Amino acid sequence: MNVYFLGTGTSQGIPVIGSKHSVCQSVDSRDKRLRVSVWISWENHSYIIDCGPDFRQQMLASNCQKVDAILYTHEHSDHTAGLDDIRPFNFKQGEIPIYAHKRVIDNLKMRFDYIFETKNKYPGAPSVKTIEVVNNYPFSIGNKMAVPINVMHGSLQVFGYRIDDFAYLTDVKTIEKNEIDKLKNLKVLVVNALREEQHDTHFNLQEALDFIALINPQKAYLTHISHIFGYHQEIQQKLPINVFLAYDNLQITI
């Protein structure tokens, strides 16, 4: 299975518009971060987790040719705002399934009402099939199973996903023990680490490292990075030997 990090930044991305922060001025390409998303592929199967406002740019950069479905973690704009840009895939493939919590589906129907119109729908609008994700009910994607992982983003419920020995969790602040039990024996864990300072709704670095130590995967990658965190090169030097700072366009094979 190949994992392609399409974006590893926060809701503003890096560089932040108008910012004079030194990280926003960095010439290191690893410090330039689009909104957070991953592309997972194996054999002839191709899935996206989250479809944010940089989706078009990410698809062009990655040369992704097919999207079998989109799995949503939650409804925040940095994870959903690119839904309209699935149209080129619709033109080639037809209707695309989207998997999400019912609350997220309802939010998308409100924000993108023209996509879900049933009468007199504009013929160029995206075409999707909604599939509700329910906690503790794995679902089939291609020839693999996706296991929903229920976490809390402050007071907001968010889904992470485990596929085989890979798990992707973003926007996590707390997680219950029964959900932690779903993450045993991972080869790769991807988890958010916003910055070193505390935050109300996201893991900071120490919380992410403590969580990684608890899960004990073979390798872990940090994502959803703020410019306040610092330079990629400097952060990486602080991390344990099996923990890596993800960056846009990084590819790993599991």
Short mmCIF file of N, CA and C in Angstrom, two decimals, residues 10 32 65 92 100 176 199 207 228 232 244 254:
data_model
loop_
_atom_site.label_atom_id
_atom_site.label_comp_id
_atom_site.label_asym_id
_atom_site.label_seq_id
_atom_site.Cartn_x
_atom_site.Cartn_y
_atom_site.Cartn_z
N THR A 10 -2.05 23.07 8.57
CA THR A 10 -3.27 23.37 9.32
C THR A 10 -4.28 24.06 8.41
N LYS A 32 6.55 24.21 3.29
CA LYS A 32 5.37 24.73 2.57
C LYS A 32 4.31 23.64 2.61
N GLN A 65 -4.75 9.78 -10.88
CA GLN A 65 -5.56 9.59 -12.08
C GLN A 65 -6.95 9.04 -11.80
N LYS A 92 -14.67 11.25 -15.92
CA LYS A 92 -14.00 10.02 -16.35
C LYS A 92 -14.64 8.76 -15.76
N ALA A 100 -18.73 9.18 5.32
CA ALA A 100 -18.66 10.16 6.40
C ALA A 100 -19.71 9.89 7.45
N GLU A 176 -10.81 7.62 23.54
CA GLU A 176 -11.19 6.67 24.57
C GLU A 176 -10.39 5.37 24.43
N HIS A 199 -2.82 23.23 23.04
CA HIS A 199 -3.91 23.73 22.22
C HIS A 199 -5.20 23.07 22.70
N GLU A 207 1.92 15.59 23.58
CA GLU A 207 0.75 14.72 23.59
C GLU A 207 0.81 13.71 22.46
N ILE A 228 3.84 27.81 13.52
CA ILE A 228 4.37 28.14 14.84
C ILE A 228 5.25 27.01 15.38
N HIS A 232 10.93 22.46 9.55
CA HIS A 232 10.93 21.01 9.40
C HIS A 232 12.24 20.40 9.88
N PHE A 244 8.62 10.60 12.52
CA PHE A 244 9.04 11.46 11.42
C PHE A 244 8.02 12.57 11.20
N ILE A 254 3.84 0.71 2.60
CA ILE A 254 3.59 -0.15 3.75
C ILE A 254 3.37 -1.58 3.26
#
